[in-house]
């Protein structure tokens, strides 16, 4: 079964998911790793099947629902900033919010396949600072309302 080897693999995958056409030299600078290392990692990830191809994304395929899970985390408050940085390194984590109440953090994760979910949950809950977790698999999304654009969201100057 293909595996993500370490933190560098996760960061590299995250960069490639954002822009699969990004030049290796640019990725190298972003990750502060030699170009040859980036090229070797990409080649290994392709050979092992972690990266199975590159594609142009045209829009959501409504016939294929991604595997999604909601994960609630209770965290050690002294480690919360570092914990957020760790969560950001997982390309499968699509949303990370701090919340009030019984739990401190709300994650939306989308592993590539259901089989990867268990390993991903084990990995997330093993991060230092995670005290406990509760997870639920999303069965279906009934509707989604994108956040409306508010004046100033795009950084534009709205003064008249």
mmCIF file with all atom_site columns, C-alpha atoms in Angstrom:
data_model
loop_
_atom_site.group_PDB
_atom_site.id
_atom_site.type_symbol
_atom_site.label_atom_id
_atom_site.label_alt_id
_atom_site.label_comp_id
_atom_site.label_asym_id
_atom_site.label_entity_id
_atom_site.label_seq_id
_atom_site.pdbx_PDB_ins_code
_atom_site.Cartn_x
_atom_site.Cartn_y
_atom_site.Cartn_z
_atom_site.occupancy
_atom_site.B_iso_or_equiv
_atom_site.pdbx_formal_charge
_atom_site.auth_seq_id
_atom_site.auth_comp_id
_atom_site.auth_asym_id
_atom_site.auth_atom_id
_atom_site.pdbx_PDB_model_num
ATOM 1   C CA . UNK A 1 1   ? 0.000   0.000  0.000   1.00 0.00 ? 1   UNK A CA 1
ATOM 2   C CA . UNK A 1 2   ? 1.464   3.408  -0.929  1.00 0.00 ? 2   UNK A CA 1
ATOM 3   C CA . UNK A 1 3   ? 2.659   5.432  2.034   1.00 0.00 ? 3   UNK A CA 1
ATOM 4   C CA . UNK A 1 4   ? 3.560   9.004  2.824   1.00 0.00 ? 4   UNK A CA 1
ATOM 5   C CA . UNK A 1 5   ? 7.016   8.700  4.350   1.00 0.00 ? 5   UNK A CA 1
ATOM 6   C CA . UNK A 1 6   ? 7.411   11.828 6.488   1.00 0.00 ? 6   UNK A CA 1
ATOM 7   C CA . UNK A 1 7   ? 6.659   15.511 7.042   1.00 0.00 ? 7   UNK A CA 1
ATOM 8   C CA . UNK A 1 8   ? 8.547   16.546 3.880   1.00 0.00 ? 8   UNK A CA 1
ATOM 9   C CA . UNK A 1 9   ? 6.323   14.228 1.807   1.00 0.00 ? 9   UNK A CA 1
ATOM 10  C CA . UNK A 1 10  ? 3.228   15.829 3.357   1.00 0.00 ? 10  UNK A CA 1
ATOM 11  C CA . UNK A 1 11  ? 4.470   19.346 2.627   1.00 0.00 ? 11  UNK A CA 1
ATOM 12  C CA . UNK A 1 12  ? 5.463   18.397 -0.912  1.00 0.00 ? 12  UNK A CA 1
ATOM 13  C CA . UNK A 1 13  ? 2.056   16.825 -1.585  1.00 0.00 ? 13  UNK A CA 1
ATOM 14  C CA . UNK A 1 14  ? 0.367   19.916 -0.182  1.00 0.00 ? 14  UNK A CA 1
ATOM 15  C CA . UNK A 1 15  ? 2.328   22.180 -2.541  1.00 0.00 ? 15  UNK A CA 1
ATOM 16  C CA . UNK A 1 16  ? 1.575   19.924 -5.519  1.00 0.00 ? 16  UNK A CA 1
ATOM 17  C CA . UNK A 1 17  ? -2.123  19.794 -4.649  1.00 0.00 ? 17  UNK A CA 1
ATOM 18  C CA . UNK A 1 18  ? -2.226  23.586 -4.666  1.00 0.00 ? 18  UNK A CA 1
ATOM 19  C CA . UNK A 1 19  ? -0.400  23.752 -8.019  1.00 0.00 ? 19  UNK A CA 1
ATOM 20  C CA . UNK A 1 20  ? 0.775   20.541 -9.689  1.00 0.00 ? 20  UNK A CA 1
ATOM 21  C CA . UNK A 1 21  ? 2.550   22.594 -12.361 1.00 0.00 ? 21  UNK A CA 1
ATOM 22  C CA . UNK A 1 22  ? 4.732   24.487 -9.891  1.00 0.00 ? 22  UNK A CA 1
ATOM 23  C CA . UNK A 1 23  ? 8.384   24.325 -10.963 1.00 0.00 ? 23  UNK A CA 1
ATOM 24  C CA . UNK A 1 24  ? 10.662  22.131 -8.886  1.00 0.00 ? 24  UNK A CA 1
ATOM 25  C CA . UNK A 1 25  ? 12.967  25.095 -8.252  1.00 0.00 ? 25  UNK A CA 1
ATOM 26  C CA . UNK A 1 26  ? 10.048  27.033 -6.752  1.00 0.00 ? 26  UNK A CA 1
ATOM 27  C CA . UNK A 1 27  ? 9.003   24.070 -4.574  1.00 0.00 ? 27  UNK A CA 1
ATOM 28  C CA . UNK A 1 28  ? 12.621  23.715 -3.481  1.00 0.00 ? 28  UNK A CA 1
ATOM 29  C CA . UNK A 1 29  ? 12.696  27.337 -2.307  1.00 0.00 ? 29  UNK A CA 1
ATOM 30  C CA . UNK A 1 30  ? 9.323   27.066 -0.566  1.00 0.00 ? 30  UNK A CA 1
ATOM 31  C CA . UNK A 1 31  ? 10.313  23.957 1.360   1.00 0.00 ? 31  UNK A CA 1
ATOM 32  C CA . UNK A 1 32  ? 13.975  24.976 1.816   1.00 0.00 ? 32  UNK A CA 1
ATOM 33  C CA . UNK A 1 33  ? 15.150  21.652 0.383   1.00 0.00 ? 33  UNK A CA 1
ATOM 34  C CA . UNK A 1 34  ? 17.584  21.011 -2.509  1.00 0.00 ? 34  UNK A CA 1
ATOM 35  C CA . UNK A 1 35  ? 16.037  20.622 -5.986  1.00 0.00 ? 35  UNK A CA 1
ATOM 36  C CA . UNK A 1 36  ? 17.499  17.130 -6.326  1.00 0.00 ? 36  UNK A CA 1
ATOM 37  C CA . UNK A 1 37  ? 15.743  16.042 -3.112  1.00 0.00 ? 37  UNK A CA 1
ATOM 38  C CA . UNK A 1 38  ? 12.403  17.396 -4.365  1.00 0.00 ? 38  UNK A CA 1
ATOM 39  C CA . UNK A 1 39  ? 12.839  15.599 -7.712  1.00 0.00 ? 39  UNK A CA 1
ATOM 40  C CA . UNK A 1 40  ? 13.761  12.331 -5.969  1.00 0.00 ? 40  UNK A CA 1
ATOM 41  C CA . UNK A 1 41  ? 10.760  12.618 -3.626  1.00 0.00 ? 41  UNK A CA 1
ATOM 42  C CA . UNK A 1 42  ? 8.336   13.293 -6.477  1.00 0.00 ? 42  UNK A CA 1
ATOM 43  C CA . UNK A 1 43  ? 9.719   10.333 -8.425  1.00 0.00 ? 43  UNK A CA 1
ATOM 44  C CA . UNK A 1 44  ? 9.420   8.064  -5.366  1.00 0.00 ? 44  UNK A CA 1
ATOM 45  C CA . UNK A 1 45  ? 5.867   9.258  -4.628  1.00 0.00 ? 45  UNK A CA 1
ATOM 46  C CA . UNK A 1 46  ? 4.891   8.578  -8.250  1.00 0.00 ? 46  UNK A CA 1
ATOM 47  C CA . UNK A 1 47  ? 6.522   5.126  -8.328  1.00 0.00 ? 47  UNK A CA 1
ATOM 48  C CA . UNK A 1 48  ? 4.931   4.086  -5.029  1.00 0.00 ? 48  UNK A CA 1
ATOM 49  C CA . UNK A 1 49  ? 1.486   5.179  -6.172  1.00 0.00 ? 49  UNK A CA 1
ATOM 50  C CA . UNK A 1 50  ? 1.013   7.965  -3.621  1.00 0.00 ? 50  UNK A CA 1
ATOM 51  C CA . UNK A 1 51  ? 0.894   10.325 -6.602  1.00 0.00 ? 51  UNK A CA 1
ATOM 52  C CA . UNK A 1 52  ? -0.962  8.535  -9.355  1.00 0.00 ? 52  UNK A CA 1
ATOM 53  C CA . UNK A 1 53  ? -1.170  11.369 -11.840 1.00 0.00 ? 53  UNK A CA 1
ATOM 54  C CA . UNK A 1 54  ? -1.729  15.025 -12.515 1.00 0.00 ? 54  UNK A CA 1
ATOM 55  C CA . UNK A 1 55  ? -4.873  16.515 -13.897 1.00 0.00 ? 55  UNK A CA 1
ATOM 56  C CA . UNK A 1 56  ? -6.687  19.693 -14.808 1.00 0.00 ? 56  UNK A CA 1
ATOM 57  C CA . UNK A 1 57  ? -9.548  20.261 -12.381 1.00 0.00 ? 57  UNK A CA 1
ATOM 58  C CA . UNK A 1 58  ? -12.637 21.425 -14.263 1.00 0.00 ? 58  UNK A CA 1
ATOM 59  C CA . UNK A 1 59  ? -15.118 21.537 -11.402 1.00 0.00 ? 59  UNK A CA 1
ATOM 60  C CA . UNK A 1 60  ? -16.785 19.374 -8.817  1.00 0.00 ? 60  UNK A CA 1
ATOM 61  C CA . UNK A 1 61  ? -17.879 15.986 -10.046 1.00 0.00 ? 61  UNK A CA 1
ATOM 62  C CA . UNK A 1 62  ? -21.298 15.698 -8.484  1.00 0.00 ? 62  UNK A CA 1
ATOM 63  C CA . UNK A 1 63  ? -21.419 11.943 -9.089  1.00 0.00 ? 63  UNK A CA 1
ATOM 64  C CA . UNK A 1 64  ? -18.385 11.260 -6.897  1.00 0.00 ? 64  UNK A CA 1
ATOM 65  C CA . UNK A 1 65  ? -18.560 12.320 -3.287  1.00 0.00 ? 65  UNK A CA 1
ATOM 66  C CA . UNK A 1 66  ? -15.190 12.503 -1.553  1.00 0.00 ? 66  UNK A CA 1
ATOM 67  C CA . UNK A 1 67  ? -14.634 10.641 1.682   1.00 0.00 ? 67  UNK A CA 1
ATOM 68  C CA . UNK A 1 68  ? -15.042 13.219 4.420   1.00 0.00 ? 68  UNK A CA 1
ATOM 69  C CA . UNK A 1 69  ? -14.829 13.052 8.177   1.00 0.00 ? 69  UNK A CA 1
ATOM 70  C CA . UNK A 1 70  ? -15.403 15.576 10.926  1.00 0.00 ? 70  UNK A CA 1
ATOM 71  C CA . UNK A 1 71  ? -12.851 15.387 13.726  1.00 0.00 ? 71  UNK A CA 1
ATOM 72  C CA . UNK A 1 72  ? -13.231 17.174 17.037  1.00 0.00 ? 72  UNK A CA 1
ATOM 73  C CA . UNK A 1 73  ? -10.079 17.582 19.118  1.00 0.00 ? 73  UNK A CA 1
ATOM 74  C CA . UNK A 1 74  ? -9.547  18.499 22.724  1.00 0.00 ? 74  UNK A CA 1
ATOM 75  C CA . UNK A 1 75  ? -6.063  20.012 22.955  1.00 0.00 ? 75  UNK A CA 1
ATOM 76  C CA . UNK A 1 76  ? -3.470  21.087 25.496  1.00 0.00 ? 76  UNK A CA 1
ATOM 77  C CA . UNK A 1 77  ? -3.795  24.886 25.324  1.00 0.00 ? 77  UNK A CA 1
ATOM 78  C CA . UNK A 1 78  ? -0.046  25.436 25.816  1.00 0.00 ? 78  UNK A CA 1
ATOM 79  C CA . UNK A 1 79  ? 0.604   23.543 22.594  1.00 0.00 ? 79  UNK A CA 1
ATOM 80  C CA . UNK A 1 80  ? -2.290  24.878 20.506  1.00 0.00 ? 80  UNK A CA 1
ATOM 81  C CA . UNK A 1 81  ? -0.232  27.159 18.205  1.00 0.00 ? 81  UNK A CA 1
ATOM 82  C CA . UNK A 1 82  ? 2.233   24.394 17.378  1.00 0.00 ? 82  UNK A CA 1
ATOM 83  C CA . UNK A 1 83  ? -0.659  21.961 16.995  1.00 0.00 ? 83  UNK A CA 1
ATOM 84  C CA . UNK A 1 84  ? -2.311  24.186 14.374  1.00 0.00 ? 84  UNK A CA 1
ATOM 85  C CA . UNK A 1 85  ? 0.988   24.279 12.437  1.00 0.00 ? 85  UNK A CA 1
ATOM 86  C CA . UNK A 1 86  ? 1.116   20.477 12.563  1.00 0.00 ? 86  UNK A CA 1
ATOM 87  C CA . UNK A 1 87  ? -2.480  20.184 11.327  1.00 0.00 ? 87  UNK A CA 1
ATOM 88  C CA . UNK A 1 88  ? -1.653  22.532 8.436   1.00 0.00 ? 88  UNK A CA 1
ATOM 89  C CA . UNK A 1 89  ? 1.008   20.089 7.246   1.00 0.00 ? 89  UNK A CA 1
ATOM 90  C CA . UNK A 1 90  ? -1.603  17.389 6.505   1.00 0.00 ? 90  UNK A CA 1
ATOM 91  C CA . UNK A 1 91  ? -2.896  17.911 2.953   1.00 0.00 ? 91  UNK A CA 1
ATOM 92  C CA . UNK A 1 92  ? -5.933  15.779 3.830   1.00 0.00 ? 92  UNK A CA 1
ATOM 93  C CA . UNK A 1 93  ? -7.111  18.363 6.391   1.00 0.00 ? 93  UNK A CA 1
ATOM 94  C CA . UNK A 1 94  ? -9.245  20.795 4.401   1.00 0.00 ? 94  UNK A CA 1
ATOM 95  C CA . UNK A 1 95  ? -10.553 22.895 7.304   1.00 0.00 ? 95  UNK A CA 1
ATOM 96  C CA . UNK A 1 96  ? -9.196  23.583 10.768  1.00 0.00 ? 96  UNK A CA 1
ATOM 97  C CA . UNK A 1 97  ? -11.151 25.810 13.140  1.00 0.00 ? 97  UNK A CA 1
ATOM 98  C CA . UNK A 1 98  ? -10.824 26.575 16.817  1.00 0.00 ? 98  UNK A CA 1
ATOM 99  C CA . UNK A 1 99  ? -14.146 26.302 18.596  1.00 0.00 ? 99  UNK A CA 1
ATOM 100 C CA . UNK A 1 100 ? -15.632 26.812 22.034  1.00 0.00 ? 100 UNK A CA 1
ATOM 101 C CA . UNK A 1 101 ? -17.268 24.134 24.112  1.00 0.00 ? 101 UNK A CA 1
ATOM 102 C CA . UNK A 1 102 ? -16.336 20.585 25.023  1.00 0.00 ? 102 UNK A CA 1
ATOM 103 C CA . UNK A 1 103 ? -13.766 20.398 22.211  1.00 0.00 ? 103 UNK A CA 1
ATOM 104 C CA . UNK A 1 104 ? -11.218 22.990 21.094  1.00 0.00 ? 104 UNK A CA 1
ATOM 105 C CA . UNK A 1 105 ? -10.655 22.229 17.425  1.00 0.00 ? 105 UNK A CA 1
ATOM 106 C CA . UNK A 1 106 ? -12.884 21.225 14.490  1.00 0.00 ? 106 UNK A CA 1
ATOM 107 C CA . UNK A 1 107 ? -11.308 19.536 11.455  1.00 0.00 ? 107 UNK A CA 1
ATOM 108 C CA . UNK A 1 108 ? -12.769 18.526 8.123   1.00 0.00 ? 108 UNK A CA 1
ATOM 109 C CA . UNK A 1 109 ? -10.585 15.850 6.590   1.00 0.00 ? 109 UNK A CA 1
ATOM 110 C CA . UNK A 1 110 ? -10.746 14.286 3.138   1.00 0.00 ? 110 UNK A CA 1
ATOM 111 C CA . UNK A 1 111 ? -8.527  11.244 2.756   1.00 0.00 ? 111 UNK A CA 1
ATOM 112 C CA . UNK A 1 112 ? -8.207  9.897  -0.751  1.00 0.00 ? 112 UNK A CA 1
ATOM 113 C CA . UNK A 1 113 ? -9.986  6.668  0.167   1.00 0.00 ? 113 UNK A CA 1
ATOM 114 C CA . UNK A 1 114 ? -11.899 5.306  3.111   1.00 0.00 ? 114 UNK A CA 1
ATOM 115 C CA . UNK A 1 115 ? -9.099  2.811  3.778   1.00 0.00 ? 115 UNK A CA 1
ATOM 116 C CA . UNK A 1 116 ? -6.713  5.717  4.520   1.00 0.00 ? 116 UNK A CA 1
ATOM 117 C CA . UNK A 1 117 ? -8.996  7.270  7.129   1.00 0.00 ? 117 UNK A CA 1
ATOM 118 C CA . UNK A 1 118 ? -7.963  5.006  10.025  1.00 0.00 ? 118 UNK A CA 1
ATOM 119 C CA . UNK A 1 119 ? -4.229  5.660  9.544   1.00 0.00 ? 119 UNK A CA 1
ATOM 120 C CA . UNK A 1 120 ? -4.860  9.379  9.180   1.00 0.00 ? 120 UNK A CA 1
ATOM 121 C CA . UNK A 1 121 ? -6.911  9.514  12.392  1.00 0.00 ? 121 UNK A CA 1
ATOM 122 C CA . UNK A 1 122 ? -4.176  7.601  14.245  1.00 0.00 ? 122 UNK A CA 1
ATOM 123 C CA . UNK A 1 123 ? -1.588  10.048 12.942  1.00 0.00 ? 123 UNK A CA 1
ATOM 124 C CA . UNK A 1 124 ? -3.613  13.135 13.896  1.00 0.00 ? 124 UNK A CA 1
ATOM 125 C CA . UNK A 1 125 ? -4.372  11.897 17.411  1.00 0.00 ? 125 UNK A CA 1
ATOM 126 C CA . UNK A 1 126 ? -0.688  11.040 17.979  1.00 0.00 ? 126 UNK A CA 1
ATOM 127 C CA . UNK A 1 127 ? 0.362   14.682 17.456  1.00 0.00 ? 127 UNK A CA 1
ATOM 128 C CA . UNK A 1 128 ? 1.709   16.122 20.727  1.00 0.00 ? 128 UNK A CA 1
ATOM 129 C CA . UNK A 1 129 ? -0.929  18.303 22.347  1.00 0.00 ? 129 UNK A CA 1
ATOM 130 C CA . UNK A 1 130 ? -3.962  16.278 21.264  1.00 0.00 ? 130 UNK A CA 1
ATOM 131 C CA . UNK A 1 131 ? -5.679  15.160 24.464  1.00 0.00 ? 131 UNK A CA 1
ATOM 132 C CA . UNK A 1 132 ? -8.684  13.341 22.969  1.00 0.00 ? 132 UNK A CA 1
ATOM 133 C CA . UNK A 1 133 ? -10.701 13.169 19.788  1.00 0.00 ? 133 UNK A CA 1
ATOM 134 C CA . UNK A 1 134 ? -14.088 12.287 18.398  1.00 0.00 ? 134 UNK A CA 1
ATOM 135 C CA . UNK A 1 135 ? -14.635 11.596 14.716  1.00 0.00 ? 135 UNK A CA 1
ATOM 136 C CA . UNK A 1 136 ? -17.625 11.084 12.455  1.00 0.00 ? 136 UNK A CA 1
ATOM 137 C CA . UNK A 1 137 ? -17.755 10.073 8.810   1.00 0.00 ? 137 UNK A CA 1
ATOM 138 C CA . UNK A 1 138 ? -19.849 12.390 6.644   1.00 0.00 ? 138 UNK A CA 1
ATOM 139 C CA . UNK A 1 139 ? -22.540 10.333 4.910   1.00 0.00 ? 139 UNK A CA 1
ATOM 140 C CA . UNK A 1 140 ? -23.842 13.087 2.622   1.00 0.00 ? 140 UNK A CA 1
ATOM 141 C CA . UNK A 1 141 ? -23.841 16.829 2.228   1.00 0.00 ? 141 UNK A CA 1
ATOM 142 C CA . UNK A 1 142 ? -27.364 18.169 1.945   1.00 0.00 ? 142 UNK A CA 1
ATOM 143 C CA . UNK A 1 143 ? -26.319 21.707 0.998   1.00 0.00 ? 143 UNK A CA 1
ATOM 144 C CA . UNK A 1 144 ? -23.386 24.088 1.218   1.00 0.00 ? 144 UNK A CA 1
ATOM 145 C CA . UNK A 1 145 ? -23.571 27.858 1.329   1.00 0.00 ? 145 UNK A CA 1
ATOM 146 C CA . UNK A 1 146 ? -20.333 29.536 0.410   1.00 0.00 ? 146 UNK A CA 1
ATOM 147 C CA . UNK A 1 147 ? -19.551 32.542 2.537   1.00 0.00 ? 147 UNK A CA 1
ATOM 148 C CA . UNK A 1 148 ? -20.755 35.691 0.757   1.00 0.00 ? 148 UNK A CA 1
ATOM 149 C CA . UNK A 1 149 ? -18.133 38.207 -0.261  1.00 0.00 ? 149 UNK A CA 1
ATOM 150 C CA . UNK A 1 150 ? -18.048 41.240 1.980   1.00 0.00 ? 150 UNK A CA 1
ATOM 151 C CA . UNK A 1 151 ? -16.538 44.618 1.095   1.00 0.00 ? 151 UNK A CA 1
ATOM 152 C CA . UNK A 1 152 ? -12.820 44.474 1.738   1.00 0.00 ? 152 UNK A CA 1
ATOM 153 C CA . UNK A 1 153 ? -12.517 40.653 1.594   1.00 0.00 ? 153 UNK A CA 1
ATOM 154 C CA . UNK A 1 154 ? -10.343 40.773 -1.487  1.00 0.00 ? 154 UNK A CA 1
ATOM 155 C CA . UNK A 1 155 ? -8.126  43.469 -0.069  1.00 0.00 ? 155 UNK A CA 1
ATOM 156 C CA . UNK A 1 156 ? -9.506  46.030 -2.456  1.00 0.00 ? 156 UNK A CA 1
ATOM 157 C CA . UNK A 1 157 ? -9.770  49.669 -1.424  1.00 0.00 ? 157 UNK A CA 1
ATOM 158 C CA . UNK A 1 158 ? -13.455 50.566 -1.248  1.00 0.00 ? 158 UNK A CA 1
ATOM 159 C CA . UNK A 1 159 ? -13.114 54.241 -0.326  1.00 0.00 ? 159 UNK A CA 1
ATOM 160 C CA . UNK A 1 160 ? -14.983 56.656 -2.576  1.00 0.00 ? 160 UNK A CA 1
#
